[in-house]
């Protein structure tokens, strides 16, 4: 068996929703999965996974990275080549940090490069959104930064949301999983006019708060009535961790994506005290967590080889 070509794709974790922006806004974070694709001259599919919780990732054709790889070849009307995929996990699985989006974006970008780049970045983005079912993880995972996606007559309009450099995202990642599909099942399908207005107003305020770093706007903006009230019960310790983050000086705390990771937005001065407070609040209810201050990834998916 010999190697025809290789490509390595690095994709950032993402935090979706940011409170009031359910299913439309997300930000790429400085935490990464790496995917190495080796195009072989013969054979079928080989998947090798390393990193924490590697044993939890499927190594057959049901693997999401491979499903995305396949999707691109189907889209361009070609047979996928024999391939070895080496997955280096840096993004924890099913924690609300967009691990599935890394696999979807990684598989599509890797396949596109191995196939000689037949698709534009916009076409890859559309395929990724269709696979994930919502844009708020895959768009920032592909493009980097904080991104808002809205449907348009032609598909999607995506815009870059300015993020003030003083705003630090602190993620508190507990040692239990919550699948996104499970956390979507608890959501109502209809909302009151008051709740729709509440979220519209708070998302508008959030965009200005992120851009300016204005503390009062951020403090008021990080509220939501579309998903968090229904998901909090799935996250033991939610109230304790939120209380601790706010008392330590965070602007606010929200569920990262569908959870269970909790995300605090904090100014530089308070990031260490907020980290410590969130960690000890979770410990106090018997949950082991990893808490980290991260930065915004501005590059999105990148590749070499
Ligand atoms: N690096 C990866 N390679 C292959 N599949 C992955 C990878 N990361 C995540 N997945 C798949 O996505 C699932 C988690 O998706 P999801 O429940 O949406 O959580 P998350 O919030 O992390 O995106 C995993 O159980 C696994 O099936
Ligand atoms: N808008 C989605 C985001 C899911 O993010 P994930 O990181 O948990 O996959 C939702 O809230 O369901």
Short mmCIF file of C-alpha atoms and ligand atoms in Angstrom, two decimals:
data_model
loop_
_atom_site.label_atom_id
_atom_site.label_comp_id
_atom_site.label_asym_id
_atom_site.label_seq_id
_atom_site.Cartn_x
_atom_site.Cartn_y
_atom_site.Cartn_z
CA UNK A 1 0.00 0.00 0.00
CA UNK A 2 1.52 3.36 -0.89
CA UNK A 3 0.67 6.96 -0.12
CA UNK A 4 -0.57 9.22 -2.92
CA UNK A 5 -0.97 12.44 -0.90
CA UNK A 6 -1.71 13.76 2.59
CA UNK A 7 -3.50 16.75 4.00
CA UNK A 8 -3.80 17.85 7.63
CA UNK A 9 -6.77 20.00 8.65
CA UNK A 10 -6.94 21.87 11.97
CA UNK A 11 -10.40 23.01 13.12
CA UNK A 12 -11.24 25.15 16.17
CA UNK A 13 -13.82 24.44 18.85
CA UNK A 14 -16.80 26.78 18.84
CA UNK A 15 -19.19 28.17 21.41
CA UNK A 16 -22.67 28.66 19.96
CA UNK A 17 -25.68 30.77 20.99
CA UNK A 18 -23.85 33.15 23.40
CA UNK A 19 -27.11 33.36 25.36
CA UNK A 20 -29.76 35.09 23.21
CA UNK A 21 -28.38 34.07 19.77
CA UNK A 22 -29.88 30.58 19.64
CA UNK A 23 -28.99 28.80 16.39
CA UNK A 24 -27.57 31.92 14.71
CA UNK A 25 -24.36 33.15 16.42
CA UNK A 26 -21.16 31.40 17.48
CA UNK A 27 -17.49 32.07 18.10
CA UNK A 28 -14.37 30.03 17.32
CA UNK A 29 -12.09 29.34 20.31
CA UNK A 30 -8.41 28.51 20.69
CA UNK A 31 -8.93 24.78 21.24
CA UNK A 32 -8.45 22.44 18.26
CA UNK A 33 -9.01 19.07 16.64
CA UNK A 34 -6.53 17.92 14.00
CA UNK A 35 -7.41 15.58 11.17
CA UNK A 36 -4.77 14.01 8.91
CA UNK A 37 -6.05 12.45 5.68
CA UNK A 38 -3.76 10.06 3.83
CA UNK A 39 -4.90 9.19 0.32
CA UNK A 40 -3.83 5.58 -0.31
CA UNK A 41 -3.52 3.77 -3.60
CA UNK A 42 -5.56 0.79 -2.38
CA UNK A 43 -7.62 -0.51 0.55
CA UNK A 44 -10.71 0.93 2.22
CA UNK A 45 -11.09 3.12 5.28
CA UNK A 46 -8.69 3.25 8.26
CA UNK A 47 -9.48 5.50 11.23
CA UNK A 48 -7.02 6.07 14.04
CA UNK A 49 -8.03 8.27 17.02
CA UNK A 50 -5.74 9.71 19.71
CA UNK A 51 -6.31 12.07 22.64
CA UNK A 52 -8.64 12.12 25.65
CA UNK A 53 -11.80 9.99 25.19
CA UNK A 54 -10.43 8.58 21.90
CA UNK A 55 -12.20 5.29 22.57
CA UNK A 56 -15.57 7.07 22.34
CA UNK A 57 -15.13 7.99 18.66
CA UNK A 58 -16.46 5.53 16.07
CA UNK A 59 -13.79 3.99 13.82
CA UNK A 60 -16.07 2.59 11.13
CA UNK A 61 -17.99 4.23 8.28
CA UNK A 62 -20.44 5.82 10.75
CA UNK A 63 -17.66 8.16 11.94
CA UNK A 64 -18.85 11.76 11.43
CA UNK A 65 -15.52 12.87 9.91
CA UNK A 66 -15.83 10.11 7.32
CA UNK A 67 -19.53 10.91 6.73
CA UNK A 68 -18.56 14.49 5.89
CA UNK A 69 -15.67 13.29 3.68
CA UNK A 70 -18.13 11.03 1.85
CA UNK A 71 -20.69 13.81 1.52
CA UNK A 72 -18.24 16.00 -0.37
CA UNK A 73 -17.31 13.24 -2.81
CA UNK A 74 -21.01 12.45 -3.35
CA UNK A 75 -21.68 16.14 -3.96
CA UNK A 76 -18.99 16.38 -6.65
CA UNK A 77 -20.07 13.06 -8.15
CA UNK A 78 -16.84 11.17 -7.49
CA UNK A 79 -16.02 7.91 -5.70
CA UNK A 80 -14.12 8.57 -2.45
CA UNK A 81 -10.56 7.24 -2.53
CA UNK A 82 -9.10 4.70 -0.06
CA UNK A 83 -8.13 6.84 2.89
CA UNK A 84 -6.54 6.73 6.33
CA UNK A 85 -7.86 9.32 8.77
CA UNK A 86 -5.84 10.15 11.88
CA UNK A 87 -7.90 12.10 14.41
CA UNK A 88 -6.08 14.02 17.15
CA UNK A 89 -8.72 15.10 19.68
CA UNK A 90 -8.27 18.40 21.49
CA UNK A 91 -11.97 19.35 21.66
CA UNK A 92 -13.92 17.38 24.27
CA UNK A 93 -16.80 15.33 22.88
CA UNK A 94 -20.47 16.24 23.41
CA UNK A 95 -19.71 19.09 25.81
CA UNK A 96 -21.21 22.03 23.88
CA UNK A 97 -17.93 23.07 22.25
CA UNK A 98 -18.78 22.06 18.71
CA UNK A 99 -16.88 18.77 18.44
CA UNK A 100 -19.35 17.56 15.80
CA UNK A 101 -18.80 20.77 13.82
CA UNK A 102 -15.03 20.17 13.83
CA UNK A 103 -15.63 16.71 12.34
CA UNK A 104 -18.05 18.01 9.70
CA UNK A 105 -15.85 20.94 8.68
CA UNK A 106 -12.68 18.82 8.89
CA UNK A 107 -14.13 16.06 6.70
CA UNK A 108 -15.45 18.47 4.08
CA UNK A 109 -12.28 20.59 3.94
CA UNK A 110 -10.02 17.50 3.88
CA UNK A 111 -12.01 15.87 1.08
CA UNK A 112 -12.16 19.11 -0.90
CA UNK A 113 -8.38 19.48 -0.74
CA UNK A 114 -7.69 15.83 -1.61
CA UNK A 115 -10.08 16.19 -4.56
CA UNK A 116 -8.16 19.22 -5.90
CA UNK A 117 -10.36 21.96 -4.36
CA UNK A 118 -13.40 21.73 -6.69
CA UNK A 119 -15.61 23.62 -4.19
CA UNK A 120 -15.32 27.20 -2.97
CA UNK A 121 -15.31 27.99 0.75
CA UNK A 122 -18.91 29.20 0.39
CA UNK A 123 -20.01 25.88 -1.10
CA UNK A 124 -18.21 23.99 1.67
CA UNK A 125 -19.96 26.21 4.22
CA UNK A 126 -23.40 25.46 2.76
CA UNK A 127 -22.72 21.72 2.83
CA UNK A 128 -21.51 21.99 6.44
CA UNK A 129 -24.65 23.88 7.53
CA UNK A 130 -26.86 21.31 5.80
CA UNK A 131 -25.05 18.46 7.57
CA UNK A 132 -25.12 20.02 11.05
CA UNK A 133 -28.66 21.42 10.70
CA UNK A 134 -27.81 24.81 12.23
CA UNK A 135 -25.07 27.28 11.27
CA UNK A 136 -23.77 28.59 14.58
CA UNK A 137 -20.94 26.07 15.09
CA UNK A 138 -19.87 25.14 11.56
CA UNK A 139 -19.67 28.73 10.29
CA UNK A 140 -17.16 30.01 12.89
CA UNK A 141 -15.36 26.64 12.82
CA UNK A 142 -14.78 27.13 9.09
CA UNK A 143 -14.20 30.91 9.01
CA UNK A 144 -12.94 31.74 12.51
CA UNK A 145 -13.97 34.71 14.68
CA UNK A 146 -17.45 35.40 15.93
CA UNK A 147 -20.06 34.96 13.18
CA UNK A 148 -23.75 35.55 12.75
CA UNK A 149 -25.58 33.58 10.07
CA UNK A 150 -29.02 34.42 8.72
CA UNK A 151 -30.98 32.86 5.88
CA UNK A 152 -31.40 34.89 2.70
CA UNK A 153 -33.25 34.35 -0.56
CA UNK A 154 -30.09 32.72 -1.97
CA UNK A 155 -29.10 30.69 1.07
CA UNK A 156 -27.11 32.34 3.83
CA UNK A 157 -25.74 35.74 4.75
CA UNK A 158 -22.85 35.48 7.16
CA UNK A 159 -21.26 38.40 8.94
CA UNK A 160 -18.26 38.87 11.14
CA UNK A 161 -19.19 40.18 14.60
CA UNK A 162 -16.49 42.44 16.08
CA UNK A 163 -15.32 41.13 19.46
CA UNK A 164 -13.64 43.61 21.79
CA UNK A 165 -10.17 42.41 22.81
CA UNK A 166 -10.89 42.92 26.53
CA UNK A 167 -13.65 40.28 26.55
CA UNK A 168 -12.29 36.89 27.62
CA UNK A 169 -14.29 33.70 27.07
CA UNK A 170 -13.90 31.41 30.10
CA UNK A 171 -15.12 27.85 29.55
CA UNK A 172 -15.99 25.50 32.41
CA UNK A 173 -16.12 21.98 30.98
CA UNK A 174 -17.62 19.31 33.27
CA UNK A 175 -16.70 15.65 33.10
CA UNK A 176 -20.08 14.51 31.75
CA UNK A 177 -21.50 14.53 28.23
CA UNK A 178 -24.77 15.96 26.96
CA UNK A 179 -25.61 15.18 23.37
CA UNK A 180 -26.85 18.11 21.33
CA UNK A 181 -29.79 16.12 20.00
CA UNK A 182 -30.90 15.29 23.56
CA UNK A 183 -30.60 18.94 24.58
CA UNK A 184 -32.66 20.02 21.53
CA UNK A 185 -35.45 17.61 22.36
CA UNK A 186 -36.31 19.48 25.56
CA UNK A 187 -36.99 22.73 23.69
CA UNK A 188 -40.51 23.90 22.87
CA UNK A 189 -41.41 24.32 19.21
CA UNK A 190 -43.38 27.53 19.77
CA UNK A 191 -42.66 30.65 21.83
CA UNK A 192 -44.67 33.63 23.02
CA UNK A 193 -44.39 37.05 21.39
CA UNK A 194 -42.88 38.36 24.64
CA UNK A 195 -40.09 35.77 24.53
CA UNK A 196 -39.38 36.45 20.85
CA UNK A 197 -39.11 40.19 21.55
CA UNK A 198 -36.96 39.55 24.61
CA UNK A 199 -34.40 37.55 22.62
CA UNK A 200 -34.42 39.91 19.64
CA UNK A 201 -33.66 42.87 21.91
CA UNK A 202 -30.99 41.05 23.89
CA UNK A 203 -29.22 39.72 20.80
CA UNK A 204 -29.07 43.26 19.39
CA UNK A 205 -27.63 44.48 22.68
CA UNK A 206 -25.15 41.60 22.75
CA UNK A 207 -23.77 42.51 19.31
CA UNK A 208 -23.07 46.07 20.47
CA UNK A 209 -21.73 44.83 23.79
CA UNK A 210 -19.30 42.46 22.08
CA UNK A 211 -18.14 45.20 19.75
CA UNK A 212 -17.63 47.89 22.38
CA UNK A 213 -16.82 45.86 25.50
CA UNK A 214 -19.39 48.02 27.32
CA UNK A 215 -19.91 46.17 30.61
CA UNK A 216 -23.48 47.24 31.34
CA UNK A 217 -24.64 46.17 27.88
CA UNK A 218 -22.92 42.80 28.20
CA UNK A 219 -24.33 42.24 31.69
CA UNK A 220 -27.87 42.84 30.46
CA UNK A 221 -27.43 41.12 27.09
CA UNK A 222 -26.40 37.64 28.20
CA UNK A 223 -29.96 36.54 28.89
CA UNK A 224 -32.15 34.22 26.91
CA UNK A 225 -35.66 32.80 26.89
CA UNK A 226 -35.49 30.41 23.95
CA UNK A 227 -33.26 27.58 25.12
CA UNK A 228 -31.50 28.07 28.45
CA UNK A 229 -34.57 27.97 30.71
CA UNK A 230 -35.36 24.51 29.32
CA UNK A 231 -31.81 23.17 29.40
CA UNK A 232 -30.62 24.29 32.82
CA UNK A 233 -32.16 21.24 34.48
CA UNK A 234 -29.92 19.00 32.34
CA UNK A 235 -26.82 20.60 33.89
CA UNK A 236 -26.41 19.85 37.60
CA UNK A 237 -24.75 22.75 39.39
CA UNK A 238 -25.85 25.33 36.80
CA UNK A 239 -27.16 27.80 39.40
CA UNK A 240 -24.15 27.39 41.70
CA UNK A 241 -21.64 27.91 38.88
CA UNK A 242 -23.53 30.91 37.51
CA UNK A 243 -23.81 32.50 40.96
CA UNK A 244 -20.10 31.99 41.54
CA UNK A 245 -19.10 33.41 38.14
CA UNK A 246 -21.21 36.54 38.63
CA UNK A 247 -20.00 37.05 42.21
CA UNK A 248 -16.41 36.82 40.95
CA UNK A 249 -17.04 39.61 38.46
CA UNK A 250 -18.12 37.96 35.18
CA UNK A 251 -20.36 40.02 32.88
CA UNK A 252 -22.58 36.98 32.60
CA UNK A 253 -22.64 33.23 32.16
CA UNK A 254 -24.45 31.18 29.54
CA UNK A 255 -24.67 27.59 28.37
CA UNK A 256 -22.05 26.97 25.67
CA UNK A 257 -23.94 25.55 22.70
CA UNK A 258 -26.31 22.89 23.98
CA UNK A 259 -24.17 22.38 27.11
CA UNK A 260 -23.04 21.07 29.48
CA UNK A 261 -20.03 23.43 29.23
CA UNK A 262 -20.75 26.80 30.79
CA UNK A 263 -19.28 29.96 29.27
CA UNK A 264 -18.57 33.14 31.19
CA UNK A 265 -17.64 36.39 29.46
CA UNK A 266 -15.21 38.30 31.63
CA UNK A 267 -12.89 41.30 31.47
CA UNK A 268 -9.14 40.69 31.69
CA UNK A 269 -8.97 41.79 35.31
CA UNK A 270 -11.43 39.17 36.50
CA UNK A 271 -10.65 36.11 34.35
CA UNK A 272 -8.52 34.29 36.94
CA UNK A 273 -10.94 34.86 39.81
CA UNK A 274 -13.89 33.78 37.65
CA UNK A 275 -12.00 30.61 36.60
CA UNK A 276 -11.34 29.72 40.23
CA UNK A 277 -14.90 30.50 41.32
CA UNK A 278 -16.50 28.36 38.59
CA UNK A 279 -14.18 25.46 39.32
CA UNK A 280 -14.85 25.46 43.05
CA UNK A 281 -18.63 25.89 42.57
CA UNK A 282 -18.71 22.78 40.43
CA UNK A 283 -16.50 20.93 42.90
CA UNK A 284 -18.92 21.89 45.68
CA UNK A 285 -21.69 19.93 43.94
CA UNK A 286 -19.40 16.96 43.30
CA UNK A 287 -18.59 17.61 39.64
CA UNK A 288 -15.06 17.54 38.29
CA UNK A 289 -14.47 20.19 35.66
CA UNK A 290 -11.71 21.78 33.63
CA UNK A 291 -11.92 25.58 33.53
CA UNK A 292 -9.91 27.62 31.03
CA UNK A 293 -9.66 31.18 29.81
CA UNK A 294 -9.43 30.98 26.02
CA UNK A 295 -9.17 33.49 23.18
CA UNK A 296 -11.07 33.93 19.97
CA UNK A 297 -9.62 31.92 17.08
CA UNK A 298 -9.57 34.28 14.11
CA UNK A 299 -8.40 31.87 11.42
CA UNK A 300 -10.96 29.07 11.37
CA UNK A 301 -10.21 25.79 9.63
CA UNK A 302 -6.70 25.68 8.20
CA UNK A 303 -4.85 23.01 6.27
CA UNK A 304 -1.40 22.05 5.13
CA UNK A 305 0.14 19.33 3.07
N1 LIG B 1 -13.35 14.37 16.11
C1 LIG B 1 -14.46 13.67 15.83
N2 LIG B 1 -14.42 12.70 14.92
C2 LIG B 1 -15.53 12.02 14.64
N3 LIG B 1 -16.72 12.21 15.21
C3 LIG B 1 -16.80 13.16 16.13
C4 LIG B 1 -15.68 13.94 16.49
N4 LIG B 1 -16.06 14.81 17.43
C5 LIG B 1 -17.38 14.59 17.64
N5 LIG B 1 -17.82 13.61 16.88
C6 LIG B 1 -19.18 13.07 16.86
O1 LIG B 1 -20.07 14.07 17.33
C7 LIG B 1 -20.73 13.64 18.53
C8 LIG B 1 -20.91 14.80 19.48
O2 LIG B 1 -21.73 15.74 18.86
P1 LIG B 1 -22.71 16.68 19.68
O3 LIG B 1 -23.62 15.84 20.53
O4 LIG B 1 -23.32 17.59 18.69
O5 LIG B 1 -21.75 17.45 20.67
P2 LIG B 1 -20.83 18.73 20.46
O6 LIG B 1 -21.50 19.76 21.30
O7 LIG B 1 -19.49 18.36 20.99
O8 LIG B 1 -20.82 19.06 19.01
C9 LIG B 1 -19.79 12.58 19.12
O9 LIG B 1 -20.48 11.71 19.96
C10 LIG B 1 -19.29 11.90 17.84
O10 LIG B 1 -20.26 11.01 17.34
N1 LIG B 2 -27.54 26.15 18.50
C1 LIG B 2 -27.21 24.79 18.85
C2 LIG B 2 -25.75 24.73 19.18
C3 LIG B 2 -25.27 23.35 19.57
O1 LIG B 2 -23.88 23.45 19.89
P1 LIG B 2 -23.05 22.20 20.39
O2 LIG B 2 -21.66 22.70 20.57
O3 LIG B 2 -23.69 21.76 21.67
O4 LIG B 2 -23.18 21.16 19.32
C4 LIG B 2 -28.06 24.36 20.04
O5 LIG B 2 -28.10 25.13 20.99
O6 LIG B 2 -28.66 23.28 20.01
#
